[in-house]
PDB file of C-alpha atoms in Angstrom:
ATOM      1  CA  MET Q  23     -29.069  -1.816  51.523  1.00 45.00           C
ATOM      2  CA  SER Q  24     -27.923   0.813  53.635  1.00 42.00           C
ATOM      3  CA  LYS Q  25     -30.173   1.957  56.558  1.00 43.00           C
ATOM      4  CA  HIS Q  26     -31.367   5.431  56.271  1.00 43.00           C
ATOM      5  CA  LEU Q  27     -30.387   7.734  59.408  1.00 43.00           C
ATOM      6  CA  GLY Q  28     -32.556  10.728  59.878  1.00 46.00           C
ATOM      7  CA  PRO Q  29     -31.322  14.193  60.964  1.00 45.00           C
ATOM      8  CA  GLY Q  30     -29.079  14.299  63.962  1.00 44.00           C
ATOM      9  CA  ALA Q  31     -28.937  10.542  64.139  1.00 43.00           C
ATOM     10  CA  GLY Q  32     -25.943   8.919  65.525  1.00 43.00           C
ATOM     11  CA  PRO Q  33     -24.738   6.683  68.287  1.00 45.00           C
ATOM     12  CA  SER Q  34     -27.248   6.800  71.239  1.00 51.00           C
ATOM     13  CA  HIS Q  35     -25.231   4.939  73.758  1.00 71.00           C
ATOM     14  CA  VAL Q  36     -22.027   6.062  75.613  1.00 79.00           C
ATOM     15  CA  ASP Q  37     -20.038   3.682  77.594  1.00 81.00           C
ATOM     16  CA  PRO Q  38     -20.748   4.460  81.428  1.00 80.00           C
ATOM     17  CA  SER Q  39     -17.249   3.798  82.223  1.00 82.00           C
ATOM     18  CA  LEU Q  40     -15.974   6.570  80.208  1.00 81.00           C
ATOM     19  CA  ILE Q  41     -17.769   9.262  81.556  1.00 83.00           C
ATOM     20  CA  ARG Q  42     -16.402  11.396  84.371  1.00 85.00           C
ATOM     21  CA  PRO Q  43     -16.861  11.741  87.167  1.00 88.00           C
ATOM     22  CA  ARG Q  44     -17.743   8.248  88.102  1.00 89.00           C
ATOM     23  CA  ARG Q  45     -21.091   7.000  89.605  1.00 87.00           C
ATOM     24  CA  GLY Q  46     -19.159   5.912  92.447  1.00 90.00           C
ATOM     25  CA  VAL Q  47     -17.797   9.423  93.362  1.00 90.00           C
ATOM     26  CA  LEU Q  48     -21.192  11.016  93.068  1.00 89.00           C
ATOM     27  CA  ALA Q  49     -22.931   8.327  95.264  1.00 91.00           C
ATOM     28  CA  GLY Q  50     -20.091   8.872  97.838  1.00 92.00           C
ATOM     29  CA  VAL Q  51     -20.637  12.609  97.855  1.00 92.00           C
ATOM     30  CA  TRP Q  52     -24.480  12.083  98.006  1.00 93.00           C
ATOM     31  CA  VAL Q  53     -24.253   9.723 100.841  1.00 93.00           C
ATOM     32  CA  ALA Q  54     -21.974  12.154 102.912  1.00 93.00           C
ATOM     33  CA  ALA Q  55     -23.942  14.932 102.277  1.00 92.00           C
ATOM     34  CA  GLY Q  56     -27.253  13.212 103.468  1.00 93.00           C
ATOM     35  CA  LEU Q  57     -25.425  11.855 106.591  1.00 92.00           C
ATOM     36  CA  LEU Q  58     -24.309  15.272 107.604  1.00 92.00           C
ATOM     37  CA  LEU Q  59     -27.675  16.698 107.104  1.00 92.00           C
ATOM     38  CA  LEU Q  60     -29.335  13.950 109.310  1.00 91.00           C
ATOM     39  CA  GLY Q  61     -26.553  14.523 111.783  1.00 89.00           C
ATOM     40  CA  ALA Q  62     -27.499  18.121 111.884  1.00 87.00           C
ATOM     41  CA  VAL Q  63     -31.187  17.434 112.287  1.00 87.00           C
ATOM     42  CA  ALA Q  64     -30.520  14.809 115.052  1.00 84.00           C
ATOM     43  CA  GLY Q  65     -28.072  17.182 116.876  1.00 80.00           C
ATOM     44  CA  PHE Q  66     -30.836  20.030 116.681  1.00 79.00           C
ATOM     45  CA  VAL Q  67     -33.331  17.629 118.330  1.00 75.00           C
ATOM     46  CA  LEU Q  68     -31.110  16.439 120.958  1.00 72.00           C
ATOM     47  CA  THR Q  69     -30.079  20.012 121.804  1.00 65.00           C
ATOM     48  CA  LEU Q  70     -33.738  21.037 122.238  1.00 66.00           C
ATOM     49  CA  VAL Q  71     -34.420  17.805 124.368  1.00 63.00           C
ATOM     50  CA  SER Q  72     -31.321  18.786 126.580  1.00 61.00           C
ATOM     51  CA  ALA Q  73     -32.903  22.221 126.900  1.00 63.00           C
ATOM     52  CA  VAL Q  74     -36.247  20.858 127.966  1.00 62.00           C
ATOM     53  CA  ASP Q  75     -34.489  18.561 130.467  1.00 68.00           C
ATOM     54  CA  ALA Q  76     -32.694  21.577 132.203  1.00 79.00           C
ATOM     55  CA  VAL Q  77     -35.434  21.658 134.871  1.00 86.00           C
ATOM     56  CA  ASP Q  78     -35.633  18.548 136.921  1.00 88.00           C
ATOM     57  CA  ARG Q  79     -39.236  18.653 137.319  1.00 87.00           C
ATOM     58  CA  ASP Q  80     -39.425  15.259 138.863  1.00 90.00           C
ATOM     59  CA  GLN Q  81     -37.810  16.929 142.004  1.00 93.00           C
ATOM     60  CA  ALA Q  82     -39.944  20.117 142.178  1.00 94.00           C
ATOM     61  CA  PHE Q  83     -41.089  21.070 145.608  1.00 96.00           C
ATOM     62  CA  ARG Q  84     -43.320  23.732 147.043  1.00 95.00           C
ATOM     63  CA  SER Q  85     -41.772  26.414 149.354  1.00 94.00           C
ATOM     64  CA  GLY Q  86     -40.435  24.933 152.544  1.00 94.00           C
ATOM     65  CA  GLY Q  87     -39.852  21.578 150.822  1.00 95.00           C
ATOM     66  CA  SER Q  88     -36.385  20.238 149.525  1.00 95.00           C
ATOM     67  CA  ALA Q  89     -34.812  18.348 146.772  1.00 96.00           C
ATOM     68  CA  ARG Q  90     -31.409  16.485 145.802  1.00 94.00           C
ATOM     69  CA  VAL Q  91     -28.853  18.125 143.897  1.00 94.00           C
ATOM     70  CA  GLU Q  92     -25.871  16.351 142.278  1.00 91.00           C
ATOM     71  CA  VAL Q  93     -22.705  18.455 142.060  1.00 90.00           C
ATOM     72  CA  THR Q  94     -20.060  17.011 139.647  1.00 89.00           C
ATOM     73  CA  ALA Q  95     -16.825  18.633 138.460  1.00 84.00           C
ATOM     74  CA  GLY Q  96     -17.572  21.069 135.325  1.00 79.00           C
ATOM     75  CA  SER Q  97     -21.298  21.101 136.206  1.00 84.00           C
ATOM     76  CA  GLU Q  98     -23.379  24.299 136.785  1.00 86.00           C
ATOM     77  CA  PRO Q  99     -26.342  23.320 138.753  1.00 92.00           C
ATOM     78  CA  ALA Q 100     -28.990  25.876 139.381  1.00 91.00           C
ATOM     79  CA  VAL Q 101     -32.290  26.733 141.233  1.00 94.00           C
ATOM     80  CA  TYR Q 102     -35.344  27.332 138.998  1.00 92.00           C
ATOM     81  CA  GLY Q 103     -38.782  28.677 140.119  1.00 92.00           C
ATOM     82  CA  ARG Q 104     -42.146  28.185 138.637  1.00 91.00           C
ATOM     83  CA  ALA Q 105     -43.428  31.723 137.080  1.00 90.00           C
ATOM     84  CA  PRO Q 106     -44.570  33.998 138.518  1.00 88.00           C
ATOM     85  CA  VAL Q 107     -41.955  33.693 141.236  1.00 84.00           C
ATOM     86  CA  PRO Q 108     -42.745  36.085 144.205  1.00 81.00           C
ATOM     87  CA  GLU Q 109     -40.197  38.330 145.615  1.00 84.00           C
ATOM     88  CA  GLY Q 110     -38.053  37.530 148.639  1.00 87.00           C
ATOM     89  CA  ALA Q 111     -37.406  33.798 147.850  1.00 89.00           C
ATOM     90  CA  GLU Q 112     -34.426  32.302 149.846  1.00 92.00           C
ATOM     91  CA  CYS Q 113     -32.582  28.967 149.488  1.00 94.00           C
ATOM     92  CA  THR Q 114     -30.094  26.832 151.471  1.00 94.00           C
ATOM     93  CA  LEU Q 115     -27.780  24.037 150.384  1.00 93.00           C
ATOM     94  CA  ASP Q 116     -26.412  21.262 152.872  1.00 93.00           C
ATOM     95  CA  GLY Q 117     -23.957  18.797 151.602  1.00 91.00           C
ATOM     96  CA  PRO Q 118     -20.474  17.490 151.895  1.00 92.00           C
ATOM     97  CA  GLY Q 119     -18.730  20.992 151.349  1.00 89.00           C
ATOM     98  CA  GLU Q 120     -19.500  24.724 151.491  1.00 89.00           C
ATOM     99  CA  ALA Q 121     -21.782  25.962 148.852  1.00 89.00           C
ATOM    100  CA  THR Q 122     -22.956  29.467 147.921  1.00 91.00           C
ATOM    101  CA  PHE Q 123     -25.731  31.025 145.634  1.00 93.00           C
ATOM    102  CA  SER Q 124     -25.318  33.874 143.050  1.00 91.00           C
ATOM    103  CA  ARG Q 125     -27.668  35.475 140.946  1.00 88.00           C
ATOM    104  CA  TYR Q 126     -27.403  35.395 137.142  1.00 81.00           C
ATOM    105  CA  GLY Q 127     -26.803  38.828 135.239  1.00 73.00           C
ATOM    106  CA  ALA Q 128     -29.424  37.789 132.444  1.00 69.00           C
ATOM    107  CA  SER Q 129     -33.025  36.258 132.672  1.00 74.00           C
ATOM    108  CA  TYR Q 130     -33.357  32.860 131.301  1.00 78.00           C
ATOM    109  CA  THR Q 131     -36.575  30.831 131.000  1.00 80.00           C
ATOM    110  CA  VAL Q 132     -37.542  27.354 130.029  1.00 79.00           C
ATOM    111  CA  LYS Q 133     -41.392  26.933 128.869  1.00 77.00           C
ATOM    112  CA  LEU Q 134     -42.622  23.340 129.184  1.00 73.00           C
ATOM    113  CA  ASN Q 135     -46.172  22.597 127.876  1.00 75.00           C
ATOM    114  CA  ARG Q 136     -47.932  25.395 129.781  1.00 81.00           C
ATOM    115  CA  THR Q 137     -45.652  25.905 132.641  1.00 85.00           C
ATOM    116  CA  THR Q 138     -42.603  28.647 132.425  1.00 88.00           C
ATOM    117  CA  TRP Q 139     -39.673  28.149 134.747  1.00 88.00           C
ATOM    118  CA  VAL Q 140     -37.308  30.939 135.491  1.00 89.00           C
ATOM    119  CA  ARG Q 141     -33.609  30.370 136.387  1.00 89.00           C
ATOM    120  CA  LEU Q 142     -33.018  32.157 139.711  1.00 91.00           C
ATOM    121  CA  LEU Q 143     -29.755  31.172 141.093  1.00 92.00           C
ATOM    122  CA  ARG Q 144     -26.482  29.522 140.359  1.00 91.00           C
ATOM    123  CA  ILE Q 145     -25.161  26.957 142.934  1.00 92.00           C
ATOM    124  CA  GLU Q 146     -21.527  27.202 143.483  1.00 91.00           C
ATOM    125  CA  ALA Q 147     -20.174  24.183 145.393  1.00 89.00           C
ATOM    126  CA  GLY Q 148     -16.265  23.344 145.356  1.00 85.00           C
ATOM    127  CA  THR Q 149     -16.680  19.813 146.580  1.00 91.00           C
ATOM    128  CA  PRO Q 150     -18.621  17.013 144.457  1.00 92.00           C
ATOM    129  CA  GLY Q 151     -21.364  15.120 146.042  1.00 93.00           C
ATOM    130  CA  THR Q 152     -25.064  14.977 146.973  1.00 94.00           C
ATOM    131  CA  TYR Q 153     -26.545  18.389 148.371  1.00 96.00           C
ATOM    132  CA  THR Q 154     -29.990  18.862 149.971  1.00 95.00           C
ATOM    133  CA  LEU Q 155     -31.645  22.265 148.604  1.00 96.00           C
ATOM    134  CA  ARG Q 156     -34.378  23.937 150.536  1.00 96.00           C
ATOM    135  CA  CYS Q 157     -36.177  27.105 149.452  1.00 95.00           C
ATOM    136  CA  THR Q 158     -38.915  29.140 150.949  1.00 94.00           C
ATOM    137  CA  ASP Q 159     -40.713  32.489 149.930  1.00 92.00           C
ATOM    138  CA  PRO Q 160     -42.744  34.925 152.197  1.00 91.00           C
ATOM    139  CA  ALA Q 161     -46.003  33.720 150.809  1.00 88.00           C
ATOM    140  CA  GLY Q 162     -45.213  30.146 150.851  1.00 89.00           C
ATOM    141  CA  SER Q 163     -46.891  29.382 147.445  1.00 89.00           C
ATOM    142  CA  ALA Q 164     -43.725  29.203 145.176  1.00 93.00           C
ATOM    143  CA  THR Q 165     -42.598  26.133 143.475  1.00 95.00           C
ATOM    144  CA  PHE Q 166     -38.976  25.560 143.061  1.00 96.00           C
ATOM    145  CA  ALA Q 167     -36.762  22.744 141.219  1.00 94.00           C
ATOM    146  CA  PRO Q 168     -33.077  22.114 140.714  1.00 94.00           C
ATOM    147  CA  GLY Q 169     -31.773  22.055 137.156  1.00 89.00           C
ATOM    148  CA  ASP Q 170     -28.877  22.944 134.879  1.00 86.00           C
ATOM    149  CA  GLY Q 171     -28.002  26.297 134.763  1.00 79.00           C
ATOM    150  CA  ALA Q 172     -25.783  26.491 131.524  1.00 71.00           C
ATOM    151  CA  GLY Q 173     -28.339  28.758 130.022  1.00 58.00           C
ATOM    152  CA  LEU Q 174     -28.297  30.437 126.492  1.00 54.00           C
ATOM    153  CA  GLY Q 175     -24.714  30.435 125.954  1.00 56.00           C
ATOM    154  CA  ALA Q 176     -24.105  26.795 126.245  1.00 61.00           C
ATOM    155  CA  LEU Q 177     -27.369  26.115 124.240  1.00 62.00           C
ATOM    156  CA  ALA Q 178     -26.176  28.281 121.646  1.00 66.00           C
ATOM    157  CA  ASN Q 179     -22.655  26.581 121.744  1.00 69.00           C
ATOM    158  CA  THR Q 180     -24.151  23.067 121.419  1.00 67.00           C
ATOM    159  CA  LEU Q 181     -26.450  23.936 118.606  1.00 71.00           C
ATOM    160  CA  LEU Q 182     -23.522  25.290 116.746  1.00 76.00           C
ATOM    161  CA  LEU Q 183     -21.493  22.081 117.410  1.00 77.00           C
ATOM    162  CA  ARG Q 184     -24.331  19.709 116.818  1.00 76.00           C
ATOM    163  CA  SER Q 185     -26.558  21.303 114.197  1.00 84.00           C
ATOM    164  CA  ALA Q 186     -25.083  24.394 112.334  1.00 85.00           C
ATOM    165  CA  LEU Q 187     -21.704  22.926 111.631  1.00 88.00           C
ATOM    166  CA  PRO Q 188     -22.832  19.758 110.302  1.00 89.00           C
ATOM    167  CA  GLY Q 189     -25.690  21.243 108.448  1.00 90.00           C
ATOM    168  CA  LEU Q 190     -23.539  23.692 106.787  1.00 92.00           C
ATOM    169  CA  ALA Q 191     -21.009  21.030 105.627  1.00 92.00           C
ATOM    170  CA  GLY Q 192     -24.012  18.797 104.419  1.00 92.00           C
ATOM    171  CA  LEU Q 193     -25.424  21.616 102.310  1.00 93.00           C
ATOM    172  CA  ALA Q 194     -21.851  22.321 100.768  1.00 93.00           C
ATOM    173  CA  LEU Q 195     -21.600  18.637  99.908  1.00 92.00           C
ATOM    174  CA  ALA Q 196     -25.089  18.832  98.207  1.00 93.00           C
ATOM    175  CA  GLY Q 197     -23.915  21.547  96.245  1.00 94.00           C
ATOM    176  CA  VAL Q 198     -20.810  19.907  95.143  1.00 93.00           C
ATOM    177  CA  ALA Q 199     -22.936  16.856  94.319  1.00 91.00           C
ATOM    178  CA  ILE Q 200     -25.153  18.888  92.137  1.00 93.00           C
ATOM    179  CA  ALA Q 201     -22.103  20.380  90.259  1.00 93.00           C
ATOM    180  CA  LEU Q 202     -20.634  16.989  89.678  1.00 92.00           C
ATOM    181  CA  VAL Q 203     -23.951  15.996  88.323  1.00 91.00           C
ATOM    182  CA  VAL Q 204     -23.929  18.750  85.878  1.00 92.00           C
ATOM    183  CA  LYS Q 205     -20.334  18.274  84.957  1.00 91.00           C
ATOM    184  CA  ARG Q 206     -21.023  14.462  84.212  1.00 89.00           C
ATOM    185  CA  SER Q 207     -23.961  15.369  81.963  1.00 89.00           C
ATOM    186  CA  ARG Q 208     -21.805  17.689  79.882  1.00 90.00           C
ATOM    187  CA  HIS Q 209     -18.948  15.017  79.612  1.00 89.00           C
ATOM    188  CA  ARG Q 210     -21.672  12.428  78.573  1.00 87.00           C
ATOM    189  CA  ASN Q 211     -22.907  14.858  75.698  1.00 88.00           C
ATOM    190  CA  ARG Q 212     -19.211  15.648  74.637  1.00 87.00           C
ATOM    191  CA  LEU Q 213     -18.367  11.950  74.304  1.00 85.00           C
ATOM    192  CA  ALA Q 214     -21.642  11.278  72.303  1.00 84.00           C
ATOM    193  CA  ALA Q 215     -20.917  14.358  70.050  1.00 84.00           C
ATOM    194  CA  GLU Q 216     -17.474  12.964  69.471  1.00 82.00           C
ATOM    195  CA  ALA Q 217     -18.656   9.629  68.738  1.00 78.00           C
ATOM    196  CA  LEU Q 218     -21.169  10.945  66.188  1.00 80.00           C
ATOM    197  CA  GLY Q 219     -18.245  12.812  64.374  1.00 75.00           C
ATOM    198  CA  ARG Q 220     -16.127   9.809  64.032  1.00 71.00           C
ATOM    199  CA  SER Q 221     -19.144   7.956  62.464  1.00 64.00           C
ATOM    200  CA  GLY Q 222     -19.049  10.565  59.669  1.00 57.00           C
ATOM    201  CA  PRO Q 223     -22.323  12.397  57.982  1.00 58.00           C
ATOM    202  CA  PRO Q 224     -25.329  10.239  57.288  1.00 56.00           C
ATOM    203  CA  PRO Q 225     -25.968   9.245  53.482  1.00 58.00           C
ATOM    204  CA  GLN Q 226     -28.127  11.551  51.655  1.00 58.00           C
ATOM    205  CA  HIS Q 227     -31.154  10.266  49.935  1.00 55.00           C
ATOM    206  CA  GLY Q 228     -33.617  11.922  47.852  1.00 53.00           C
ATOM    207  CA  ASN Q 229     -35.713  12.063  44.406  1.00 55.00           C
ATOM    208  CA  GLY Q 230     -32.900  13.486  42.301  1.00 52.00           C
ATOM    209  CA  PRO Q 231     -30.733  11.934  39.701  1.00 53.00           C
ATOM    210  CA  SER Q 232     -28.408   8.962  40.582  1.00 52.00           C
ATOM    211  CA  TYR Q 233     -24.998   9.239  39.898  1.00 52.00           C
ATOM    212  CA  GLY Q 234     -22.226   6.595  39.589  1.00 51.00           C
ATOM    213  CA  PRO Q 235     -18.843   6.399  40.771  1.00 52.00           C
ATOM    214  CA  GLY Q 236     -17.394   8.230  37.857  1.00 50.00           C
ATOM    215  CA  GLY Q 237     -19.805  11.093  37.936  1.00 51.00           C
ATOM    216  CA  PRO Q 238     -23.069  11.890  36.492  1.00 53.00           C
ATOM    217  CA  ALA Q 239     -24.444   9.376  34.196  1.00 51.00           C
ATOM    218  CA  GLY Q 240     -25.009  10.239  30.518  1.00 52.00           C
ATOM    219  CA  PRO Q 241     -23.728  13.023  28.234  1.00 53.00           C
ATOM    220  CA  GLN Q 242     -22.438  16.144  29.684  1.00 54.00           C
ATOM    221  CA  HIS Q 243     -24.040  19.500  28.326  1.00 53.00           C
ATOM    222  CA  ASP Q 244     -22.650  22.871  28.795  1.00 56.00           C
ATOM    223  CA  PRO Q 245     -24.778  25.692  29.671  1.00 58.00           C
ATOM    224  CA  TRP Q 246     -27.656  26.694  26.939  1.00 59.00           C
ATOM    225  CA  GLN Q 247     -26.228  28.781  24.207  1.00 62.00           C
ATOM    226  CA  PRO Q 248     -28.490  30.724  21.542  1.00 63.00           C
ATOM    227  CA  PRO Q 249     -28.057  28.959  18.057  1.00 64.00           C
ATOM    228  CA  PRO Q 250     -25.647  30.410  15.417  1.00 66.00           C
ATOM    229  CA  ARG Q 251     -27.213  33.019  12.955  1.00 67.00           C
ATOM    230  CA  ALA Q 252     -27.558  31.838   9.372  1.00 61.00           C
ATOM    231  CA  PRO Q 253     -25.065  33.461   6.689  1.00 61.00           C
ATOM    232  CA  ARG Q 254     -26.447  36.132   4.856  1.00 62.00           C
ATOM    233  CA  LYS Q 255     -26.807  35.997   1.173  1.00 58.00           C
ATOM    234  CA  GLU Q 256     -24.846  38.574  -0.922  1.00 52.00           C
TER     235      GLU Q 256
END
């Protein structure tokens, strides 16, 4: 007895090894995209932390006090003042070499909790080493602190390298992964359709007459014709 197959019936299983792209490729792309996106988030957080640490608050001092400044090759130490900074603040730097101060062309502030620090002076020292920073203001009420003077330019460059580029690469790979998922789904459907076509059409069943191998059973009849007329008597 043959098993009845309803409309649209066919093979419901396709060998996964035949479907392209393979699952391993998809998994690799998803993992790479996830790692890049996680790296972008981590880079963003680290950059913000470094921006917050631009001011060495542990060495903050009132007018007339002092702090230590470490000068290394490639560094850009600076002097910060807690806002509002009074006019006429002056600073000196003593250490193993000559050092000068220069003012920044653009304003740069760092807000920590409820305290705002303003970048005041760039420290320029040609000899690496430990220097002593002293600052005063006419009113004697200002608070100063050493810090990193890299500013917005370095912050933007760091964000670009640590966060923006990895994030864009991760999003691009995520888009590739989605496209591969769609491609794999279409390939699976095509393989299923090909397998269904090879299996042939499903047998037909119904309440009509049954036919044998030789054709319809019983005598064959032509379409209905009207009976012949009786001959007319002369």
